[in-house]
mmCIF file of C-alpha atoms in Angstrom:
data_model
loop_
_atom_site.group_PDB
_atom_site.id
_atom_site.type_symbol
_atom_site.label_atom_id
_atom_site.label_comp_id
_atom_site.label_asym_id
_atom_site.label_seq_id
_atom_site.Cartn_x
_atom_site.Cartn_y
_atom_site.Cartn_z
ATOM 1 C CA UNK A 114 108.511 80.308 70.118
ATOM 2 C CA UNK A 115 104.757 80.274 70.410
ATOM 3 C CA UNK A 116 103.223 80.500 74.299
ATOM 4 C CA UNK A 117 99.359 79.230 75.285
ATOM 5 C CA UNK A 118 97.390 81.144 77.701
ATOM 6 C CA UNK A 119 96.122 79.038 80.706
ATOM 7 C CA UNK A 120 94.061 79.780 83.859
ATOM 8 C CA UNK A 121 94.586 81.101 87.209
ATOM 9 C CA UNK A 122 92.770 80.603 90.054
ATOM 10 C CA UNK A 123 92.164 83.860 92.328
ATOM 11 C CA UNK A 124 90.055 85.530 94.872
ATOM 12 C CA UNK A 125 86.222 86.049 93.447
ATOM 13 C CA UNK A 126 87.466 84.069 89.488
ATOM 14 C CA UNK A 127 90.109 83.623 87.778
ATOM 15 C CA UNK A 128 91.858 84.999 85.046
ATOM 16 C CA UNK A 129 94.031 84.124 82.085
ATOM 17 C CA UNK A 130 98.376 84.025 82.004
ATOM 18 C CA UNK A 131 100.219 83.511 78.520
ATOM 19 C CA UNK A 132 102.645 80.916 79.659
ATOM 20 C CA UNK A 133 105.824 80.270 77.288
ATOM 21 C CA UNK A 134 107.869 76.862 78.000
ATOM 22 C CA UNK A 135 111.685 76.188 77.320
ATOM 23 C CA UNK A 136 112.533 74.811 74.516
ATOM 24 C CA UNK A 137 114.050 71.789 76.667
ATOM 25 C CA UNK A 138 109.973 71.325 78.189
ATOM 26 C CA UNK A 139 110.633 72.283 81.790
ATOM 27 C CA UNK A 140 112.527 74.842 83.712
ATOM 28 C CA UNK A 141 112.582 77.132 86.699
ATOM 29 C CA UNK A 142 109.740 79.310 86.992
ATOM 30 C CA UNK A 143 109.166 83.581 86.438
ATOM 31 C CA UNK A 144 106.375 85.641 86.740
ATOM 32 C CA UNK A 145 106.655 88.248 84.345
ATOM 33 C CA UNK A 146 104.205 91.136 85.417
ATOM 34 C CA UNK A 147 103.172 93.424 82.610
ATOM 35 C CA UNK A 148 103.398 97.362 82.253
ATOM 36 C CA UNK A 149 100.444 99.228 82.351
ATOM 37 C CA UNK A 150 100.209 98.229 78.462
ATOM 38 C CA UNK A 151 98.667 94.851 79.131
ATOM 39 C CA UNK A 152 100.409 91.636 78.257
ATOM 40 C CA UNK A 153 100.476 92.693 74.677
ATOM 41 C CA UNK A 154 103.256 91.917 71.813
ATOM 42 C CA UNK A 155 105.857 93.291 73.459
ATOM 43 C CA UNK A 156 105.240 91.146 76.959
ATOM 44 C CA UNK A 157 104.424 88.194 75.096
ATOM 45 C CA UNK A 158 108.367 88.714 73.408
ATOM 46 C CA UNK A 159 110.058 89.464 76.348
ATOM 47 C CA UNK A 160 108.590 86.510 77.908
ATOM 48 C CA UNK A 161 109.292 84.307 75.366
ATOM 49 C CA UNK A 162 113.178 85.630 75.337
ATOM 50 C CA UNK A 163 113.319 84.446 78.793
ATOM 51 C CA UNK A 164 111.695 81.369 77.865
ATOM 52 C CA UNK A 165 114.649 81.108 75.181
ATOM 53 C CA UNK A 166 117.100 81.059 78.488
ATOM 54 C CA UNK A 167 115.486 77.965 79.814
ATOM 55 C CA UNK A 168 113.059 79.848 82.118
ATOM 56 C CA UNK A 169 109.110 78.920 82.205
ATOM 57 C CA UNK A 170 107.199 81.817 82.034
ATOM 58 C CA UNK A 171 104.055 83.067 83.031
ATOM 59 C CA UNK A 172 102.782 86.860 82.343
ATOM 60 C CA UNK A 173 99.355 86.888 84.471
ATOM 61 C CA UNK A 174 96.650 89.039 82.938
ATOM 62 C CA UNK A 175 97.074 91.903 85.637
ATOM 63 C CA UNK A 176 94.170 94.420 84.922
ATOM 64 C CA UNK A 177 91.326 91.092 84.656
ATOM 65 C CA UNK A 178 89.472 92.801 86.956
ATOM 66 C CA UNK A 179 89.028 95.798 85.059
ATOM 67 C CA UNK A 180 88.720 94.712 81.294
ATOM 68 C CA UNK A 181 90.169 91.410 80.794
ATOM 69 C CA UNK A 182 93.068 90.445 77.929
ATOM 70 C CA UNK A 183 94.111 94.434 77.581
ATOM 71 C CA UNK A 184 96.589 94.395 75.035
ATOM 72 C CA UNK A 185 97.147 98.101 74.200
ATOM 73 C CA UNK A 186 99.398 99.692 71.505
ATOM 74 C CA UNK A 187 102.309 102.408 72.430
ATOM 75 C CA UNK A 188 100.934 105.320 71.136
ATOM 76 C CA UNK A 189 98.705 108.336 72.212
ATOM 77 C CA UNK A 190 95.762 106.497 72.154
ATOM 78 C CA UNK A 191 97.245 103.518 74.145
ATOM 79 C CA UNK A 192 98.386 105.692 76.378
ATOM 80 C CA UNK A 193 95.488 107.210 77.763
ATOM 81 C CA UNK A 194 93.709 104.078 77.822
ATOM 82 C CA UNK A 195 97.031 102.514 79.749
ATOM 83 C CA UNK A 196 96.620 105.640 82.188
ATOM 84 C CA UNK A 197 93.019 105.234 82.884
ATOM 85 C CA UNK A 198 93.447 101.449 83.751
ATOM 86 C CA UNK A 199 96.127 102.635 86.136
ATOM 87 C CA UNK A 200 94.246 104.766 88.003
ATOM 88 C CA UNK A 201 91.358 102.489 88.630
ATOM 89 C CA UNK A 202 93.951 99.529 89.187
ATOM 90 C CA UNK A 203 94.043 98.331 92.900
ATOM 91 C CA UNK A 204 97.676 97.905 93.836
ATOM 92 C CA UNK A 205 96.848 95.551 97.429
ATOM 93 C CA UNK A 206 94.578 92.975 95.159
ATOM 94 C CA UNK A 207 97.045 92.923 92.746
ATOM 95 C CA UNK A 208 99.939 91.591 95.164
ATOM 96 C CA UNK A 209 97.179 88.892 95.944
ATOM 97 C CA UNK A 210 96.743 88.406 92.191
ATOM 98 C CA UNK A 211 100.342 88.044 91.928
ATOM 99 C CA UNK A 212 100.665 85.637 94.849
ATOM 100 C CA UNK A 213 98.046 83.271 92.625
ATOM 101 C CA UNK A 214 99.964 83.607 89.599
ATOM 102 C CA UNK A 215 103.212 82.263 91.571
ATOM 103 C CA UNK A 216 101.240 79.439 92.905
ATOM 104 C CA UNK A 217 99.204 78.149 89.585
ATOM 105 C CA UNK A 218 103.031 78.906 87.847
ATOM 106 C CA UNK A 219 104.661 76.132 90.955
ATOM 107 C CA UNK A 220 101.716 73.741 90.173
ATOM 108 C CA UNK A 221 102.437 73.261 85.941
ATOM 109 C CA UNK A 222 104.630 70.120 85.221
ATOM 110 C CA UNK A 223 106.625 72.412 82.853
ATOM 111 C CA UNK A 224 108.065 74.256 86.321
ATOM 112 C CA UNK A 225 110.751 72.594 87.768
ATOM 113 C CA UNK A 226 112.796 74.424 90.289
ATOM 114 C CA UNK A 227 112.828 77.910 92.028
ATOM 115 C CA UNK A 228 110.233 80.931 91.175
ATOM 116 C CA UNK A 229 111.138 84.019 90.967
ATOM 117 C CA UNK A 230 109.153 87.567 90.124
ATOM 118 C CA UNK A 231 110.080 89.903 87.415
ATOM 119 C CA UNK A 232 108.222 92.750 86.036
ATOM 120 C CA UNK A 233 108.729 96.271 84.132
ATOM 121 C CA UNK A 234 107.781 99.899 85.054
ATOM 122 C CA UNK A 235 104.611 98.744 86.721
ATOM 123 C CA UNK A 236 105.511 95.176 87.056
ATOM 124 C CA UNK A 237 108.704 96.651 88.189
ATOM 125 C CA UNK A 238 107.167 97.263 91.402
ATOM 126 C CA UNK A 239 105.120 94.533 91.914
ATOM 127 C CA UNK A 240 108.434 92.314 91.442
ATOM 128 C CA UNK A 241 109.713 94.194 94.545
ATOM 129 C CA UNK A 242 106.626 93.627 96.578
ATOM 130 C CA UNK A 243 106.403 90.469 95.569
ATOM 131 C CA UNK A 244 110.212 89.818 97.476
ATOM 132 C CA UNK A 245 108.696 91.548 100.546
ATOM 133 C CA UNK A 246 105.025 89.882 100.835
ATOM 134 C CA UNK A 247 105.041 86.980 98.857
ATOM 135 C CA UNK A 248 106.718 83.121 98.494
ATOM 136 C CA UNK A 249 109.282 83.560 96.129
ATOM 137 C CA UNK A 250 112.723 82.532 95.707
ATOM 138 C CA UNK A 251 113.685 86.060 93.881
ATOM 139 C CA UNK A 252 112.933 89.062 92.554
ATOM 140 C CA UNK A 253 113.639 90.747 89.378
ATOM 141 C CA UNK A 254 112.810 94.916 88.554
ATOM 142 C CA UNK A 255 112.795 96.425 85.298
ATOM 143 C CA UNK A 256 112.460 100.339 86.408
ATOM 144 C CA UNK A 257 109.773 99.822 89.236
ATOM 145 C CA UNK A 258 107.865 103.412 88.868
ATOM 146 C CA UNK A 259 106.702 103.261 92.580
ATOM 147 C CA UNK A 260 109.244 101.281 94.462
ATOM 148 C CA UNK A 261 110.177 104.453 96.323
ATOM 149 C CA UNK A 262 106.855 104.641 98.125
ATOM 150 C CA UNK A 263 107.429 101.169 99.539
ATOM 151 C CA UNK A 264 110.465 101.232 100.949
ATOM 152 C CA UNK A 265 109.499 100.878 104.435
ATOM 153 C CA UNK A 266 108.882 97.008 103.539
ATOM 154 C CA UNK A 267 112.470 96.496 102.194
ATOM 155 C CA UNK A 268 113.080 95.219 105.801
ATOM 156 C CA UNK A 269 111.141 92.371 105.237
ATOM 157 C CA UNK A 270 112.563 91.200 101.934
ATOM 158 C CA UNK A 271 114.109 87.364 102.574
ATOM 159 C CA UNK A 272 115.054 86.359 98.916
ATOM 160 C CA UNK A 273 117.655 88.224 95.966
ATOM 161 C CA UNK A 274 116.661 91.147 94.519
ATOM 162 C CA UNK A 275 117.997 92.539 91.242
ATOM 163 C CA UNK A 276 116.815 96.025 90.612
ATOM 164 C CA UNK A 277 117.344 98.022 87.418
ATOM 165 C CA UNK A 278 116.462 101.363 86.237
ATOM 166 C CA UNK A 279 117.758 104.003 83.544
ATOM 167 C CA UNK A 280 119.773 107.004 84.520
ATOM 168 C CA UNK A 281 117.340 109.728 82.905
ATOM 169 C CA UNK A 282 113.539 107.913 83.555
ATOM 170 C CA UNK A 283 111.163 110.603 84.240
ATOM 171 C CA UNK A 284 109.167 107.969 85.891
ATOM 172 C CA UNK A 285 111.394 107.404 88.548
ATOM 173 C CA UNK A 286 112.960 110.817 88.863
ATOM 174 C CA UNK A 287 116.644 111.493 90.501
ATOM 175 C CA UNK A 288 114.714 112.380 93.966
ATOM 176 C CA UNK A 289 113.082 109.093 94.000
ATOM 177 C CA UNK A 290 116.046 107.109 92.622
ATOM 178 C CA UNK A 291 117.802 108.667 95.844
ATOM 179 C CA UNK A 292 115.342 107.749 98.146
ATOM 180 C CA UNK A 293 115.575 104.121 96.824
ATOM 181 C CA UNK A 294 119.314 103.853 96.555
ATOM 182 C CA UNK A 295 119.548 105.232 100.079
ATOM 183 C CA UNK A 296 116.987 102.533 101.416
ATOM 184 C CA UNK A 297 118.076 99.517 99.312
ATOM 185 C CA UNK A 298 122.372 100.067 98.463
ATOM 186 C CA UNK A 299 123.185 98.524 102.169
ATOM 187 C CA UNK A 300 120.801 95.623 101.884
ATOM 188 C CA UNK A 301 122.255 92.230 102.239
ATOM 189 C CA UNK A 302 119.885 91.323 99.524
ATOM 190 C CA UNK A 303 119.753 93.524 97.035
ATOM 191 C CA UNK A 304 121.902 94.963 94.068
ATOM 192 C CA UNK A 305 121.184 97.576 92.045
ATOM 193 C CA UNK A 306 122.227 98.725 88.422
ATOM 194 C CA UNK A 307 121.891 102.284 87.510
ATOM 195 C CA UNK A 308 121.994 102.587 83.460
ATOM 196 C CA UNK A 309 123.906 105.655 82.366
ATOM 197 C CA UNK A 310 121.972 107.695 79.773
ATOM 198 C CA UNK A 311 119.018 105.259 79.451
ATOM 199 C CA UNK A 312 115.290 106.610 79.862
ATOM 200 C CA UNK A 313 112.212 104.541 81.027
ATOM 201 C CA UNK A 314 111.648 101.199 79.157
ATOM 202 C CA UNK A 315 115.163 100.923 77.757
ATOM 203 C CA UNK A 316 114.788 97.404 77.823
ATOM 204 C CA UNK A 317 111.798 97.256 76.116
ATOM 205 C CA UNK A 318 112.605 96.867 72.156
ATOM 206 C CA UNK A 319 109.133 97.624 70.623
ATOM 207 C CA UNK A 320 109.145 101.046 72.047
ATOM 208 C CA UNK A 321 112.216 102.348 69.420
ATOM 209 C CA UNK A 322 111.997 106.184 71.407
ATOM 210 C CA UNK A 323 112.773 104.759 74.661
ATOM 211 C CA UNK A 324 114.891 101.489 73.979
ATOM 212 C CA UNK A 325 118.729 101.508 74.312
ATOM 213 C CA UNK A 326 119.843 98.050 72.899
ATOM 214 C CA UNK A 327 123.461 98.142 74.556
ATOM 215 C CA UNK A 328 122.006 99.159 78.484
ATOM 216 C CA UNK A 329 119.206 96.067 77.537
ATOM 217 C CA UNK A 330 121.702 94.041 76.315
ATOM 218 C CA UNK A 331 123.694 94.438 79.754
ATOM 219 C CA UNK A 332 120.951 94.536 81.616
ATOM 220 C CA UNK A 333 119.302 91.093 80.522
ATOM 221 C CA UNK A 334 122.740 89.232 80.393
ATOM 222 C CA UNK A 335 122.573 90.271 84.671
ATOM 223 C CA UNK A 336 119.214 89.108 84.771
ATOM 224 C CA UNK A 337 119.801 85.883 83.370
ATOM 225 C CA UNK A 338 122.776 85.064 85.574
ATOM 226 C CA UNK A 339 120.920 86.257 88.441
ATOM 227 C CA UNK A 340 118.048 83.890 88.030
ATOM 228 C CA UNK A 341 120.271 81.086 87.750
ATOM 229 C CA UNK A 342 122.027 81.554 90.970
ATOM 230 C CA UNK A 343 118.580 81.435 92.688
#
């Protein structure tokens, strides 16, 4: 399956989006934010396995505003370059980034239906915040690394929420896990799935060290049945 990058209108520009279509033409709509990576290989294949479950997908160019079309490998090098775009990264423009990638994803003919958010590790969190500050019909987190330092917004969260994460991620630690779980378990919106034995980015199958193909398996399978309830 073979996606197109299109435009987004946003504050002070635009920037770009790789958008991958259903194989029927049309379907509901998901923002798929990137990890601190860029939307590289690996975000262009997860978004084009969602694509393969009838979703239309759009993974916005998050770090335009710092160097646009990042696309960085996983190793050492890719790393620290990842890390430095972090840092500089401006988490408050990028919900209103994220807000314009929702609306230019509602305004393409090949979006029919409700949009949802999804994201991993950083996009993890972005998919929460996204529930609690934007227009969206659901939200969808791959291990959100700083979910736990938002919590205070969980009360205004309206639409589903699916959150995952991995037993033993050192990027969301057991104390911040807690803190999470003890905000979020009694929420009439939200669910979340704790992955025994899985690190950070177990879902993510172009980073061999971390991935664990049976917790991704399970994990996507809820995803998928998830977004179509929305």
């Amino acid at each position: 399956m073979a996606g197109s990058w299109i435009r987004i209108a946003a504050e002070g520009g635009s920037f770009e989006g790789y958008l991958s279509v259903p194989a029927a033409g049309s379907g509901p709509g998901l923002v798929m934010v990137q990890e601190i990576f860029g939307v590289n290989p690996s975000i262009r294949h997860l978004a084009d396995m969602f694509a393969a479950e009838g979703f239309t997908v759009l993974a916005p160019d998050f770090f335009w505003r710092i160097q646009p079309r990042v696309e960085l490998p996983f190793d050492e090098a890719g790393m620290k370059r990842a890390q430095e775009l972090h840092k500089a990264f401006d988490y408050e423009q990028g919900v209103r980034d994220c807000g314009a990638a929702v609306q230019a994803l509602r305004k393409q003919p090949q979006c029919k239906g409700p949009v949802a958010v999804t994201g991993y590790c950083l996009g993890g969190t972005f998919a929460y915040l996204a529930a609690a500050r934007l227009p969206v019909d659901g939200a969808l987190a791959y291990y959100g690394t700083r979910i736990h330092n938002y919590l205070e917004e969980a009360a205004s969260i309206k639409c589903p929420v699916l959150l995952h994460f991995g037993e033993l991620d050192h990027a969301v630690p057991p104390e911040a896990l807690a803190k999470i779980r003890a905000a979020l378990d009694g929420h009439p919106k939200v669910r979340i799935h704790v992955y025994p034995g899985a690190k950070h980015a177990f879902a993510n199958p172009m980073r061999p060290a971390n991935y664990d193909a049976k917790s991704a398996a399970l994990a996507n399978e809820r995803s998928f049945a998830f977004l179509r309830t929305l």
